[in-house]
Amino acid sequence: MRSTTARRRVLALALTAAAVTAGTAACSSTDPANDPASTTYTIWDPYPQYDGSSDWAKLLNKCGTDAGVTITRTGYDTTDLTNKVLLAAQQGNAPDVLIVDNPVISTLAEAGVLASSDDTKLDTAAISPNLLGAGQSGGKTYGIPIGANTLALYYNKAVLQAASVDIASVTDWKSLTAALAKVKAAGKKGITFSAIGTEEGSFQFLPWYWGSGANLTQLDSPQAVAAVSLWTDWLKQGYAPNSVINNTQTTSWQEFATGDYAFAENGTWQLGNAEKAGFEYGIIPVPAIDGGTAAAPTGGEFVSVPVQKDTARYATTQKLVSCLASTDNSLATVTALNYIAPTEAVQAKQVAANAELQVWVDAVKAAKGRTGDNLGTKYPKISQQLWTAVQATLSGSKTPQAALTDAQTAAAAATK
C-alpha cells in the first residue's frame, strides 16, 4: 500500500491505462449470504470507478460462472468500505468476498470480521512471504494480495548528467547526499518527496526509517534518529525543498515533473505520468544507509473472506478467490492497476513484457507490510507519532532526538 490517498491515484491511473476491473449490480438489502441455499455471492471492493462494462466486472462474473454461481458486486470508496464492512458484520450481512487495502486487514481480523485461510482453505503457498505478511495477524493469514506497489527513486537523466553524477555511484545514503550536493552546485534542485503529516508522510518515510535499521517498536533509537536527521539535513542544505512538509505524493510528483529535480521518491502508480514527463528518466531502489535496497512499505489490496454463518459457503468462495488470483487473471489485473504481482511466476511474465519493471519487482521483493512484525492494529497509532516527529524536525520546532523521544513516549502509551 501505499497510503490510501496514493492507492486511489493508482486506481484512477489504471482507469486510463486499460481496465481489468469493475462491477456488476449492487448488493441487495438482504444479503444472499444469509440464505444457505442461495447461489448468489456478493463481492465488495474499493474500485467504484469501474462499472459493469469493465474488464474487472467481466472477470468477477466469469469467476462466478466458473464456480456455478451468480456474482453481485458493489464498489465503495476506501474510506467507506471499512465502516460498511464492520456494520455489515455486526448485522450478519457481510459480503462473501472483500477486497480491501492491506493495512485494514489486521483491523478487520482483530474485530472478528474475517475468516482465516485455515477456515477458507485458501492456498497461499505461491504468494511472496513478505507480501503475505501484510495480511497476517495473530499467527494467522487473512486472504491473499491481489497485487502490490511500493516506492523507489525516479531520477532525471539530464539533470544528473549536467551535474556529472553517475547514477551507478548512488548506492547508499552518503553517495546519494553527495549526488544531491553536486546537483545543487550545478544550479538544479536535488530531491522531492512527501512528508505531509498523514499516513502518506509515514509511507514515504518508512524506506529511510527501515533502511537505517530502525524498528517501529522503538521510535527513538539511534537508527531512527539517523533517518530523521537525513531528511532534516537535506532541507537545511537546500537539497530538498521546504514544500515537502506539505507535499502529498501527487504534489511531490508535480515538482519532479517540472524537470528541475534530480530525484523524486514515488511509486509504481506514477509510471504512466513518467512516460509523459517530457524528459528521460530512470528508476533505482531507495538505498539503505550502508548500501543495498531499503525495505519500502507495501501498498495494494487483499482479497479476503468475511466470516459467514453458513461455513459451507467457503468452498465456493475459495473458488472465487482462487480464480481472481490465478496466473492469467493476476497478470491482467496487476497490469491494469500498475501493480507488481504477488507471485514470482507472474512477476516474471511482467518483466518479460516490460524489462523496466525489474526495478519495481526487486523493490517489492525487499518490501514489507506496515502492520507486519506483529504490530497489527498498533501500527496506525505508531505511524501517527512517527509522522508527527518528522513534521516537528523538518519544521525546526524540535531536534530529531527530542521529537522521536516524545514520539516513543506517546506511542508506548497509545499501544499499551
Coordinates of C-alpha atoms in Angstrom, one line a residue:
M1 CA 0.0 0.0 0.0
R2 CA 0.9 2.7 -0.4
S3 CA -1.2 5.1 1.6
T4 CA -4.9 5.2 1.0
T5 CA -4.7 8.5 -0.9
A6 CA -2.0 7.1 -3.1
R7 CA -3.9 4.0 -3.7
R8 CA -6.8 6.0 -5.1
R9 CA -4.4 7.6 -7.6
V10 CA -3.3 4.2 -8.7
L11 CA -6.8 3.2 -9.5
A12 CA -7.5 6.5 -11.3
L13 CA -4.4 5.9 -13.4
A14 CA -5.5 2.3 -14.0
L15 CA -8.8 3.5 -15.5
T16 CA -6.9 5.4 -18.2
A17 CA -4.4 2.6 -18.7
A18 CA -6.7 -0.3 -19.5
A19 CA -9.1 -1.7 -17.1
V20 CA -9.1 -5.1 -15.6
T21 CA -11.8 -4.1 -13.2
A22 CA -15.4 -3.1 -12.5
G23 CA -18.6 -4.1 -11.1
T24 CA -22.0 -5.7 -11.5
A25 CA -25.2 -5.0 -9.6
A26 CA -25.3 -3.5 -6.2
C27 CA -25.9 -5.7 -3.2
S28 CA -29.5 -6.2 -2.1
S29 CA -30.6 -5.1 1.3
T30 CA -31.0 -8.8 2.2
D31 CA -27.6 -10.3 1.7
P32 CA -27.6 -13.7 -0.2
A33 CA -25.1 -15.0 2.3
N34 CA -27.9 -15.2 4.8
D35 CA -29.6 -17.8 2.6
P36 CA -27.6 -21.1 2.7
A37 CA -29.4 -22.2 -0.5
S38 CA -28.5 -19.0 -2.4
T39 CA -26.3 -19.3 -5.4
T40 CA -25.7 -15.6 -5.4
Y41 CA -22.3 -14.5 -4.0
T42 CA -21.5 -10.9 -3.1
I43 CA -18.2 -9.1 -3.6
W44 CA -17.3 -5.7 -2.2
D45 CA -14.2 -3.8 -3.5
P46 CA -12.6 -0.3 -3.4
Y47 CA -12.9 0.3 -7.1
P48 CA -16.2 2.3 -7.5
Q49 CA -14.9 3.9 -10.7
Y50 CA -15.2 0.6 -12.6
D51 CA -18.7 -0.1 -13.9
G52 CA -20.4 -3.2 -15.0
S53 CA -19.0 -3.0 -18.5
S54 CA -15.3 -3.0 -17.4
D55 CA -12.9 -5.9 -17.6
W56 CA -12.9 -6.2 -13.8
A57 CA -16.6 -6.8 -13.7
K58 CA -16.4 -9.2 -16.5
L59 CA -13.6 -11.1 -14.7
L60 CA -15.7 -11.3 -11.5
N61 CA -18.7 -12.6 -13.5
K62 CA -16.5 -15.1 -15.3
C63 CA -15.2 -16.4 -12.0
G64 CA -18.7 -16.7 -10.7
T65 CA -19.8 -18.6 -13.8
D66 CA -16.9 -21.0 -13.5
A67 CA -17.9 -21.6 -9.9
G68 CA -21.5 -22.1 -10.8
V69 CA -22.8 -19.0 -9.0
T70 CA -24.1 -15.5 -9.8
I71 CA -22.0 -12.5 -8.6
T72 CA -23.4 -9.3 -7.3
R73 CA -20.7 -6.6 -6.7
T74 CA -20.5 -3.2 -5.1
G75 CA -17.6 -0.8 -5.3
Y76 CA -17.1 1.5 -2.4
D77 CA -14.7 4.4 -1.7
T78 CA -11.9 3.0 0.5
T79 CA -12.9 5.2 3.5
D80 CA -16.5 4.0 3.3
L81 CA -15.6 0.4 2.7
T82 CA -14.1 -0.4 6.2
N83 CA -17.1 1.1 8.0
K84 CA -19.6 -0.6 5.7
V85 CA -18.0 -4.0 6.3
L86 CA -17.8 -3.5 10.1
L87 CA -21.5 -2.6 10.2
A88 CA -22.5 -5.4 7.8
A89 CA -20.6 -7.9 10.0
Q90 CA -22.5 -6.8 13.1
Q91 CA -25.8 -7.2 11.2
G92 CA -24.8 -10.6 9.8
N93 CA -24.8 -9.3 6.2
A94 CA -21.1 -9.4 5.4
P95 CA -20.2 -10.0 1.7
D96 CA -18.7 -13.3 0.6
V97 CA -15.6 -11.7 -0.8
L98 CA -14.0 -8.5 0.4
I99 CA -11.2 -6.7 -1.4
V100 CA -9.6 -4.1 0.9
D101 CA -6.5 -2.0 1.4
N102 CA -3.9 -4.2 3.1
P103 CA -3.4 -2.1 6.3
V104 CA -7.1 -2.6 7.1
I105 CA -6.8 -6.4 7.2
S106 CA -5.4 -6.6 10.8
T107 CA -8.2 -4.2 12.0
L108 CA -10.9 -6.4 10.5
A109 CA -9.2 -9.6 11.6
E110 CA -8.9 -8.5 15.2
A111 CA -12.6 -7.3 15.1
G112 CA -13.5 -10.9 14.2
V113 CA -14.8 -9.9 10.7
L114 CA -12.6 -12.1 8.6
A115 CA -12.2 -15.8 8.3
S116 CA -8.6 -17.1 8.3
S117 CA -7.1 -19.1 5.5
D118 CA -7.3 -22.1 7.9
D119 CA -11.1 -21.8 7.7
T120 CA -11.4 -21.0 4.0
K121 CA -8.6 -23.3 2.8
L122 CA -7.1 -20.7 0.6
D123 CA -3.8 -21.8 -0.9
T124 CA -1.2 -19.1 -0.2
A125 CA 1.9 -21.1 -1.0
A126 CA 2.8 -19.2 -4.2
I127 CA 2.5 -15.8 -2.6
S128 CA 5.7 -14.0 -1.6
P129 CA 6.0 -14.2 2.2
N130 CA 6.8 -10.5 2.6
L131 CA 3.7 -9.5 0.8
L132 CA 1.6 -12.1 2.6
G133 CA 2.8 -10.6 5.9
A134 CA 0.5 -7.5 5.4
G135 CA -2.5 -9.8 5.7
Q136 CA -1.4 -11.7 8.8
S137 CA -2.4 -11.2 12.4
G138 CA -2.1 -13.3 15.5
G139 CA -0.2 -16.0 13.6
K140 CA -3.0 -16.5 11.0
T141 CA -3.4 -15.3 7.4
Y142 CA -6.5 -13.5 6.2
G143 CA -6.7 -13.6 2.4
I144 CA -4.1 -13.0 -0.4
P145 CA -2.8 -9.8 -2.0
I146 CA -4.3 -9.0 -5.4
G147 CA -1.1 -7.1 -6.2
A148 CA 1.5 -4.8 -4.7
N149 CA 3.1 -1.5 -5.2
T150 CA 5.8 0.3 -3.3
L151 CA 8.3 3.2 -3.5
A152 CA 11.6 3.8 -5.4
L153 CA 13.6 6.8 -6.6
Y154 CA 12.8 8.3 -10.0
Y155 CA 15.7 10.3 -11.5
N156 CA 16.1 12.8 -14.3
K157 CA 18.9 11.7 -16.5
A158 CA 19.6 15.2 -18.0
V159 CA 19.9 16.8 -14.5
L160 CA 22.3 14.2 -13.3
Q161 CA 24.4 14.4 -16.5
A162 CA 24.6 18.2 -16.2
A163 CA 25.9 17.7 -12.6
S164 CA 28.4 15.0 -13.6
V165 CA 26.6 12.4 -11.4
D166 CA 26.9 8.7 -12.5
I167 CA 23.7 7.1 -11.2
A168 CA 25.7 3.8 -10.7
S169 CA 27.6 5.6 -8.0
V170 CA 24.4 6.2 -5.9
T171 CA 24.3 3.2 -3.7
D172 CA 23.8 4.4 -0.1
W173 CA 22.9 7.5 1.9
K174 CA 26.4 9.0 1.7
S175 CA 26.7 8.7 -2.1
L176 CA 23.1 9.9 -2.6
T177 CA 23.7 13.0 -0.5
A178 CA 27.0 13.7 -2.4
A179 CA 25.0 13.5 -5.7
L180 CA 22.5 16.0 -4.3
A181 CA 25.3 18.4 -3.4
K182 CA 26.6 18.2 -7.0
V183 CA 23.2 18.8 -8.4
K184 CA 22.7 21.9 -6.2
A185 CA 26.1 23.2 -7.2
A186 CA 25.1 22.8 -10.9
G187 CA 22.1 25.0 -10.3
K188 CA 19.4 22.4 -10.2
K189 CA 17.2 21.0 -7.4
G190 CA 18.0 17.8 -5.5
I191 CA 15.2 15.6 -4.3
T192 CA 11.5 15.9 -3.6
F193 CA 9.2 13.6 -1.6
S194 CA 6.1 13.7 0.6
A195 CA 6.5 14.4 4.3
I196 CA 2.9 15.6 4.9
G197 CA 1.5 15.0 8.4
T198 CA -0.6 12.0 7.5
E199 CA -0.2 8.3 6.8
E200 CA 1.1 9.3 3.3
G201 CA 4.1 11.0 5.0
S202 CA 4.8 7.9 7.1
F203 CA 4.5 5.8 4.0
Q204 CA 7.2 7.8 2.2
F205 CA 9.5 8.0 5.3
L206 CA 9.4 4.3 6.1
P207 CA 12.0 3.2 3.4
W208 CA 14.5 5.6 5.1
Y209 CA 13.4 4.6 8.5
W210 CA 13.7 0.8 7.8
G211 CA 16.8 1.5 5.7
S212 CA 18.5 2.8 8.8
G213 CA 17.9 -0.4 10.6
A214 CA 15.2 1.1 12.9
N215 CA 12.2 -0.8 14.2
L216 CA 8.8 0.7 14.7
T217 CA 8.7 -0.6 18.2
Q218 CA 11.5 1.8 19.2
L219 CA 10.9 5.2 17.6
D220 CA 13.8 6.9 19.5
S221 CA 16.6 4.5 18.6
P222 CA 19.9 5.9 17.2
Q223 CA 19.0 4.4 13.8
A224 CA 15.6 6.2 13.8
V225 CA 17.4 9.5 14.7
A226 CA 19.8 8.9 11.8
A227 CA 16.8 8.5 9.4
V228 CA 15.1 11.7 10.5
S229 CA 18.4 13.6 10.5
L230 CA 18.9 12.6 6.9
W231 CA 15.8 14.3 5.7
T232 CA 16.3 17.3 8.1
D233 CA 19.8 17.8 6.8
W234 CA 18.7 17.7 3.2
L235 CA 16.3 20.6 4.0
K236 CA 18.9 22.6 5.8
Q237 CA 21.4 22.1 2.9
G238 CA 18.8 23.1 0.3
Y239 CA 18.9 19.6 -1.3
A240 CA 15.2 19.2 -0.7
P241 CA 12.5 22.0 -0.8
N242 CA 10.6 23.1 2.3
S243 CA 7.5 22.3 0.4
V244 CA 8.0 18.6 1.3
I245 CA 6.4 19.3 4.7
N246 CA 3.0 19.8 3.0
N247 CA 3.7 17.7 -0.1
T248 CA 1.4 14.8 -1.0
Q249 CA 2.8 12.2 -3.3
T250 CA 0.9 13.9 -6.1
T251 CA 2.3 17.4 -5.5
S252 CA 5.7 15.9 -5.0
W253 CA 5.4 14.3 -8.4
Q254 CA 4.3 17.6 -9.9
E255 CA 7.5 19.2 -8.6
F256 CA 9.6 16.4 -10.2
A257 CA 7.6 16.7 -13.5
T258 CA 8.9 20.3 -13.9
G259 CA 12.2 18.8 -14.9
D260 CA 14.2 20.8 -12.3
Y261 CA 14.7 18.0 -9.8
A262 CA 17.3 15.2 -9.9
F263 CA 15.3 12.7 -7.8
A264 CA 11.8 12.0 -6.6
E265 CA 10.6 9.4 -4.2
N266 CA 7.4 7.9 -5.6
G267 CA 5.6 4.7 -6.6
T268 CA 4.7 2.4 -9.5
W269 CA 1.5 4.4 -9.9
Q270 CA 3.5 7.2 -11.5
L271 CA 4.9 5.2 -14.4
G272 CA 2.2 6.5 -16.8
N273 CA 3.0 10.1 -15.8
A274 CA 6.7 9.4 -16.1
E275 CA 6.3 8.5 -19.7
K276 CA 4.5 11.8 -20.3
A277 CA 7.1 13.9 -18.4
G278 CA 9.0 15.0 -21.5
F279 CA 12.4 14.1 -20.2
E280 CA 14.4 10.9 -19.9
Y281 CA 14.1 9.2 -16.5
G282 CA 15.3 6.2 -14.7
I283 CA 14.5 4.4 -11.5
I284 CA 16.6 3.0 -8.7
P285 CA 15.6 1.4 -5.4
V286 CA 15.6 3.5 -2.3
P287 CA 19.1 2.8 -0.9
A288 CA 19.7 1.6 2.7
I289 CA 22.1 3.6 4.9
D290 CA 25.1 1.4 4.1
G291 CA 24.0 0.1 0.7
G292 CA 21.6 -2.4 -0.7
T293 CA 17.9 -1.9 -1.1
A294 CA 15.9 -0.5 1.8
A295 CA 12.7 -2.2 2.7
A296 CA 9.8 0.0 1.5
P297 CA 6.2 -0.4 2.6
T298 CA 3.9 -2.4 0.5
G299 CA 0.7 -1.0 -0.9
G300 CA -2.2 -2.7 -2.6
E301 CA -5.3 -4.7 -1.7
F302 CA -6.0 -8.1 -0.2
V303 CA -8.8 -10.4 -1.4
S304 CA -10.2 -11.6 1.9
V305 CA -13.2 -13.7 3.1
P306 CA -15.5 -12.3 5.8
V307 CA -16.9 -14.7 8.4
Q308 CA -20.2 -16.3 7.3
K309 CA -22.8 -18.0 9.4
D310 CA -23.0 -20.8 6.8
T311 CA -19.4 -22.0 6.6
A312 CA -20.4 -24.3 3.7
R313 CA -20.2 -21.2 1.5
Y314 CA -16.5 -21.0 2.0
A315 CA -15.9 -23.8 -0.5
T316 CA -17.4 -21.7 -3.4
T317 CA -15.8 -18.6 -2.0
Q318 CA -12.4 -20.3 -2.2
K319 CA -13.0 -21.0 -5.9
L320 CA -13.8 -17.3 -6.5
V321 CA -10.7 -16.1 -4.7
S322 CA -8.5 -18.7 -6.5
C323 CA -9.9 -17.6 -9.8
L324 CA -9.0 -14.0 -9.2
A325 CA -5.5 -15.0 -8.1
S326 CA -4.9 -17.4 -11.0
T327 CA -1.8 -16.6 -13.0
D328 CA -3.6 -15.4 -16.2
N329 CA -6.1 -13.3 -14.3
S330 CA -3.5 -11.9 -11.9
L331 CA -1.3 -10.7 -14.8
A332 CA -4.3 -8.9 -16.4
T333 CA -5.2 -7.3 -13.1
V334 CA -1.8 -6.1 -12.0
T335 CA -1.1 -4.7 -15.5
A336 CA -4.2 -2.6 -15.4
L337 CA -3.6 -1.4 -11.8
N338 CA 0.1 -0.7 -12.3
Y339 CA 0.8 -3.2 -9.5
I340 CA 3.5 -5.8 -9.2
A341 CA 2.2 -9.3 -9.0
P342 CA 2.3 -11.2 -5.6
T343 CA 3.8 -14.3 -7.1
E344 CA 7.2 -14.8 -8.8
A345 CA 5.6 -16.6 -11.7
V346 CA 3.5 -13.6 -12.7
Q347 CA 6.3 -11.2 -11.8
A348 CA 8.5 -13.0 -14.4
K349 CA 5.7 -12.5 -17.0
Q350 CA 5.6 -8.8 -16.2
V351 CA 9.3 -8.3 -16.6
A352 CA 9.3 -10.4 -19.9
A353 CA 6.7 -8.0 -21.2
N354 CA 8.4 -4.8 -19.9
A355 CA 12.0 -5.0 -18.7
E356 CA 11.7 -1.7 -17.0
L357 CA 9.6 -3.3 -14.3
Q358 CA 12.5 -5.3 -13.0
V359 CA 13.5 -2.5 -10.6
W360 CA 9.9 -2.5 -9.2
V361 CA 9.9 -6.3 -8.8
D362 CA 13.2 -6.0 -6.9
A363 CA 11.7 -3.3 -4.7
V364 CA 8.6 -5.3 -4.0
K365 CA 10.7 -8.3 -3.1
A366 CA 12.5 -6.2 -0.5
A367 CA 9.3 -4.5 0.8
K368 CA 7.4 -5.3 3.9
G369 CA 3.9 -4.7 5.3
R370 CA 3.3 -1.8 7.6
T371 CA 1.3 -3.9 10.0
G372 CA 3.9 -6.7 10.0
D373 CA 6.3 -7.5 12.8
N374 CA 3.1 -8.4 14.8
L375 CA 2.1 -4.7 15.0
G376 CA -1.4 -5.2 13.7
T377 CA -3.7 -2.5 14.9
K378 CA -0.9 -0.8 16.8
Y379 CA 0.6 0.4 13.6
P380 CA -1.7 3.4 12.9
K381 CA -1.0 4.7 16.4
I382 CA 2.7 4.3 16.0
S383 CA 2.6 5.8 12.5
Q384 CA 0.8 8.9 13.7
Q385 CA 3.6 9.6 16.2
L386 CA 6.2 8.9 13.6
W387 CA 4.8 11.4 11.1
T388 CA 4.4 14.0 13.9
A389 CA 8.0 13.6 14.8
V390 CA 9.1 14.0 11.2
Q391 CA 7.0 17.1 10.8
A392 CA 8.4 18.6 14.0
T393 CA 12.0 18.1 12.9
L394 CA 11.5 19.3 9.3
S395 CA 9.8 22.5 10.6
G396 CA 12.7 23.1 13.0
S397 CA 10.5 23.1 16.1
K398 CA 12.3 20.1 17.6
T399 CA 15.6 18.3 17.2
P400 CA 15.4 14.7 15.7
Q401 CA 16.2 13.2 19.1
A402 CA 13.7 15.3 21.1
A403 CA 10.9 14.7 18.5
L404 CA 11.5 10.9 18.5
T405 CA 11.8 10.7 22.2
D406 CA 8.4 12.4 22.5
A407 CA 7.0 10.1 19.7
Q408 CA 8.2 7.0 21.5
T409 CA 6.6 8.0 24.8
A410 CA 3.3 8.8 23.1
A411 CA 3.3 5.6 21.0
A412 CA 4.1 3.5 24.0
A413 CA 1.2 5.0 25.9
A414 CA -1.2 4.6 22.9
T415 CA -0.4 1.0 22.3
K416 CA -0.5 -0.4 25.9

